[in-house]
Amino acid sequence: MSAQAQRRIIIAQDAQALAETAAARLFARIEQTPHPAMICLTGGTTPKPLYNLLATPPWRARIPWPRVHWFLSDDRFVPQDDERSNAGMARRAFLDACAPPQNTHTIRTDVATPDEAARLYELELHAFHPMPLESAPLFDFVLLGVGSDGHVASLFPGTEGAAETRRWAAGIADAGLAPLVPRVSLTLPALCAARELLFLVSGEGKREIVGRVFAGDDLPATRAHAAQGETVWLLDRAAAPPNLKETG
Ligand code: 6PG
């Protein structure tokens, strides 16, 4: 079966329903996981309502925080108190208030280069998952957004980072879209090593790129699918092209 055929599509009424549905799926996945849960968050603006929700009742009370480990799909190579930092955004929205500090695994941006940060993040992931990605999924749940150019995490179309097949993380010298700062990103092999890969897509501005992904254009977002699990595209009505139908 093709990656495309394996995608599940869920359409939420609006941005609030999108965040609620994502929180429910994340929570269900944590509950189903007998071992410490490995969750990979993403950056950008779309997941912020979800992150805020996780810090509020009832989700905050339900999540078994001590047994959940939080990682980032990518980050901008800026300090965490810079407003462009993905880790800073997630920490302020919920991680600092809810997660034990040792369970928050952000990408270092206080080292010399994005390549060095990628190397260290890969080592940190190896410590949790000391086996090849093909043997078992690295993450229980991976959250991704999609850029208007079809990028995921910081893997921009037509770049070396997006074509990486071996490393789990890569330094990205040039971002394809604003903010135009160097990035550090997990690669497609690592992001796809998930029991559930959930795309969160909101707003009319994403409708065109969603159409291109579902038409099969060769883009990082088209190639991102859970290699050993479920791939779900959760969109709000505004982001969904008219011909895109829920698959239940
Ligand atoms: C980043 C992200 C990136 C993001 C998309 C969508 O660092 O920018 O991780 O991949 O998910 O660009 O961003 P929006 O949610 O802001 O549209």
Coordinates of C-alpha atoms and ligand atoms in Angstrom, one line a residue:
M1 CA 0.0 0.0 0.0
S2 CA 1.3 3.5 -0.8
A3 CA 2.1 6.0 1.9
Q4 CA -0.7 8.1 0.5
A5 CA -3.3 5.3 0.9
Q6 CA -2.2 4.8 4.5
R7 CA -3.0 8.3 5.6
R8 CA -5.9 8.8 7.8
I9 CA -7.7 12.2 7.4
I10 CA -9.6 13.9 10.2
I11 CA -11.3 17.3 9.7
A12 CA -12.0 19.4 12.8
Q13 CA -14.5 22.2 12.7
D14 CA -12.1 25.0 13.8
A15 CA -8.7 25.6 15.4
Q16 CA -10.0 25.0 18.9
A17 CA -11.5 21.6 17.9
L18 CA -8.2 20.8 16.2
A19 CA -6.3 21.4 19.4
E20 CA -8.8 19.3 21.4
T21 CA -8.7 16.4 19.0
A22 CA -4.9 16.5 18.9
A23 CA -4.8 16.5 22.8
A24 CA -7.1 13.5 22.9
R25 CA -5.0 11.5 20.4
L26 CA -1.8 12.4 22.2
F27 CA -3.3 11.3 25.5
A28 CA -4.7 8.1 24.1
R29 CA -1.2 7.3 22.7
I30 CA 0.5 7.9 26.1
E31 CA -2.1 5.7 27.8
Q32 CA -1.5 2.9 25.4
T33 CA 2.2 3.0 25.9
P34 CA 3.4 0.6 28.7
H35 CA 6.9 2.0 28.8
P36 CA 8.0 5.7 29.2
A37 CA 6.4 7.5 26.3
M38 CA 8.6 9.3 23.8
I39 CA 6.8 12.3 22.3
C40 CA 8.2 14.5 19.6
L41 CA 6.8 18.0 19.5
T42 CA 7.1 20.5 16.6
G43 CA 7.4 24.2 16.3
G44 CA 5.7 27.0 14.4
T45 CA 2.5 28.6 15.4
T46 CA -0.1 25.9 14.7
P47 CA 0.6 23.7 17.8
K48 CA 0.6 26.5 20.3
P49 CA -3.2 26.2 21.2
L50 CA -2.5 22.5 21.7
Y51 CA 0.4 23.2 24.0
N52 CA -1.6 25.7 26.0
L53 CA -4.4 23.2 26.3
L54 CA -2.0 20.5 27.8
A55 CA -1.2 22.9 30.6
T56 CA -4.9 23.3 31.6
P57 CA -7.5 21.0 33.1
P58 CA -8.5 18.3 32.3
W59 CA -5.4 17.4 30.3
R60 CA -2.9 18.6 32.8
A61 CA -4.4 16.4 35.5
R62 CA -4.7 13.4 33.2
I63 CA -1.2 13.2 31.7
P64 CA 1.2 11.0 33.7
W65 CA 4.0 13.6 33.4
P66 CA 6.8 11.6 35.1
R67 CA 6.6 8.9 32.5
V68 CA 6.5 11.1 29.4
H69 CA 9.7 12.3 27.6
W70 CA 9.3 15.3 25.3
F71 CA 11.6 16.0 22.3
L72 CA 11.5 18.5 19.5
S73 CA 11.4 17.8 15.7
D74 CA 13.5 20.9 15.0
D75 CA 14.6 24.2 16.3
R76 CA 15.9 27.5 15.1
F77 CA 19.5 28.0 16.1
V78 CA 18.8 30.8 18.6
P79 CA 18.7 31.0 22.4
Q80 CA 15.6 29.6 24.0
D81 CA 14.6 33.0 25.3
D82 CA 14.5 34.3 21.7
E83 CA 10.9 34.4 20.5
R84 CA 11.8 32.4 17.4
S85 CA 12.9 29.4 19.5
N86 CA 10.5 26.4 19.2
A87 CA 11.7 24.9 22.5
G88 CA 11.2 28.3 24.2
M89 CA 7.6 28.4 22.9
A90 CA 6.8 24.8 24.0
R91 CA 8.5 25.4 27.4
R92 CA 6.6 28.5 28.1
A93 CA 3.3 27.0 26.9
F94 CA 3.4 23.9 29.0
L95 CA 6.6 22.0 29.5
D96 CA 8.1 24.2 32.3
A97 CA 4.9 24.2 34.2
C98 CA 4.0 20.5 33.8
A99 CA 6.9 18.2 32.9
P100 CA 9.8 17.2 35.2
P101 CA 12.8 19.1 33.8
Q102 CA 14.8 15.9 33.2
N103 CA 12.0 14.8 30.8
T104 CA 12.3 17.8 28.5
H105 CA 14.9 17.1 25.8
T106 CA 15.5 20.2 23.8
I107 CA 18.0 20.8 21.0
R108 CA 21.1 22.6 22.2
T109 CA 21.6 26.0 20.7
D110 CA 24.5 27.1 23.0
V111 CA 27.1 25.0 21.1
A112 CA 29.3 26.2 18.3
T113 CA 27.3 25.1 15.2
P114 CA 24.0 23.5 14.2
D115 CA 26.0 20.4 13.0
E116 CA 27.4 20.0 16.5
A117 CA 23.9 20.5 18.1
A118 CA 22.6 17.8 15.7
R119 CA 25.3 15.4 16.6
L120 CA 24.6 15.9 20.3
Y121 CA 20.8 15.5 19.9
E122 CA 21.3 12.3 17.9
L123 CA 23.5 11.0 20.8
E124 CA 20.8 11.8 23.3
L125 CA 18.2 10.0 21.2
H126 CA 20.6 7.0 20.9
A127 CA 20.7 6.8 24.7
F128 CA 16.9 6.3 24.7
H129 CA 16.9 4.0 21.7
P130 CA 20.2 2.1 21.3
M131 CA 19.1 0.2 18.3
P132 CA 18.5 0.8 14.6
L133 CA 15.3 2.7 13.7
E134 CA 14.1 -0.3 11.7
S135 CA 14.0 -2.6 14.8
A136 CA 11.4 -0.5 16.7
P137 CA 9.9 2.9 16.5
L138 CA 11.9 5.7 18.1
F139 CA 8.9 7.8 19.1
D140 CA 5.5 6.8 20.3
F141 CA 4.0 10.0 18.9
V142 CA 5.4 12.6 16.5
L143 CA 3.6 15.9 15.9
L144 CA 4.4 17.8 12.6
G145 CA 3.2 20.9 10.9
V146 CA 3.5 21.6 7.2
G147 CA 5.0 24.8 5.7
S148 CA 3.5 26.5 2.7
D149 CA 6.4 25.1 0.6
G150 CA 5.8 21.5 1.9
H151 CA 8.6 21.4 4.5
V152 CA 8.3 19.5 7.7
A153 CA 10.4 20.2 10.8
S154 CA 13.2 22.1 9.2
L155 CA 13.5 19.8 6.2
F156 CA 13.0 22.1 3.2
P157 CA 12.2 20.8 -0.3
G158 CA 15.2 20.0 -2.5
T159 CA 17.7 20.3 0.3
E160 CA 20.4 17.9 1.6
G161 CA 18.6 17.7 5.0
A162 CA 15.4 16.6 3.4
A163 CA 17.3 13.8 1.5
E164 CA 19.2 12.5 4.5
T165 CA 18.7 8.7 4.9
R166 CA 21.3 7.8 7.5
R167 CA 21.6 10.4 10.3
W168 CA 18.8 11.0 12.8
A169 CA 19.5 14.8 13.0
A170 CA 21.1 17.4 10.8
G171 CA 22.3 20.9 10.9
I172 CA 20.5 23.1 8.4
A173 CA 22.5 26.0 7.2
D174 CA 19.8 27.8 5.2
A175 CA 16.2 27.8 6.1
G176 CA 13.9 27.9 3.1
L177 CA 11.4 30.2 4.8
A178 CA 11.3 32.8 7.6
P179 CA 12.6 33.0 10.2
L180 CA 15.8 32.8 8.1
V181 CA 18.1 31.5 10.8
P182 CA 20.1 28.2 10.7
R183 CA 18.2 25.3 12.0
V184 CA 18.7 21.9 13.6
S185 CA 16.3 19.2 12.5
L186 CA 15.5 15.6 13.0
T187 CA 15.6 13.9 9.6
L188 CA 12.9 11.9 7.8
P189 CA 14.1 8.5 9.0
A190 CA 13.9 9.6 12.6
L191 CA 10.6 11.4 12.3
C192 CA 9.1 8.5 10.4
A193 CA 10.2 6.0 13.1
A194 CA 6.9 6.7 15.0
R195 CA 4.0 4.6 16.2
E196 CA 1.8 7.6 15.3
L197 CA 2.7 10.6 13.2
L198 CA 0.2 13.4 13.5
F199 CA 0.1 16.3 11.1
L200 CA -1.6 19.4 12.6
V201 CA -2.7 21.8 9.9
S202 CA -4.8 24.9 10.3
G203 CA -6.0 27.8 8.2
E204 CA -6.8 28.7 4.6
G205 CA -3.2 29.5 3.9
K206 CA -2.4 25.8 4.0
R207 CA -5.1 24.6 1.7
E208 CA -3.0 24.7 -1.5
I209 CA 0.0 22.8 0.0
V210 CA -2.3 20.2 1.5
G211 CA -3.8 19.8 -2.0
R212 CA -0.3 19.3 -3.4
V213 CA 0.7 16.7 -0.8
F214 CA -2.5 14.7 -1.4
A215 CA -1.9 14.9 -5.2
G216 CA 1.5 13.2 -4.5
D217 CA 3.9 16.0 -5.3
D218 CA 7.4 15.1 -4.2
L219 CA 7.8 17.1 -1.0
P220 CA 9.1 16.4 2.5
A221 CA 5.5 16.4 3.8
T222 CA 4.5 13.9 1.2
R223 CA 7.3 11.6 2.2
A224 CA 6.7 11.9 5.9
H225 CA 4.7 8.9 7.1
A226 CA 5.0 6.5 10.0
A227 CA 7.1 3.7 8.8
Q228 CA 5.8 1.3 11.4
G229 CA 2.6 3.0 12.6
E230 CA -0.3 5.3 11.8
T231 CA -0.1 8.5 9.8
V232 CA -2.9 11.0 10.6
W233 CA -3.6 14.3 8.9
L234 CA -5.7 16.4 11.3
L235 CA -6.9 19.5 9.6
D236 CA -9.3 22.2 10.4
R237 CA -12.0 22.9 7.8
A238 CA -10.2 26.0 6.5
A239 CA -7.1 24.1 5.7
A240 CA -8.9 21.2 3.9
P241 CA -9.3 21.4 0.1
P242 CA -12.9 20.9 -0.8
N243 CA -12.3 17.5 -2.4
L244 CA -10.5 16.1 0.7
K245 CA -12.7 13.7 2.6
E246 CA -12.5 12.4 6.1
T247 CA -11.4 8.8 6.3
G248 CA -12.9 8.3 9.8
Ligands
6PG1 C1 9.5 25.4 12.4 C2 8.6 24.2 12.4 C3 8.0 24.0 11.0 C4 6.5 24.3 11.1 C5 5.9 24.7 9.8 C6 4.5 25.1 10.0 O1 10.5 25.4 13.1 O2 9.1 26.4 11.8 O3 8.9 23.1 13.1 O4 8.2 22.8 10.3 O5 5.9 23.2 11.6 O6 6.7 25.7 9.3 O7 4.5 26.3 10.7 P1 3.2 27.1 11.2 O8 2.5 26.2 12.2 O9 3.7 28.3 11.8 O10 2.4 27.3 10.0

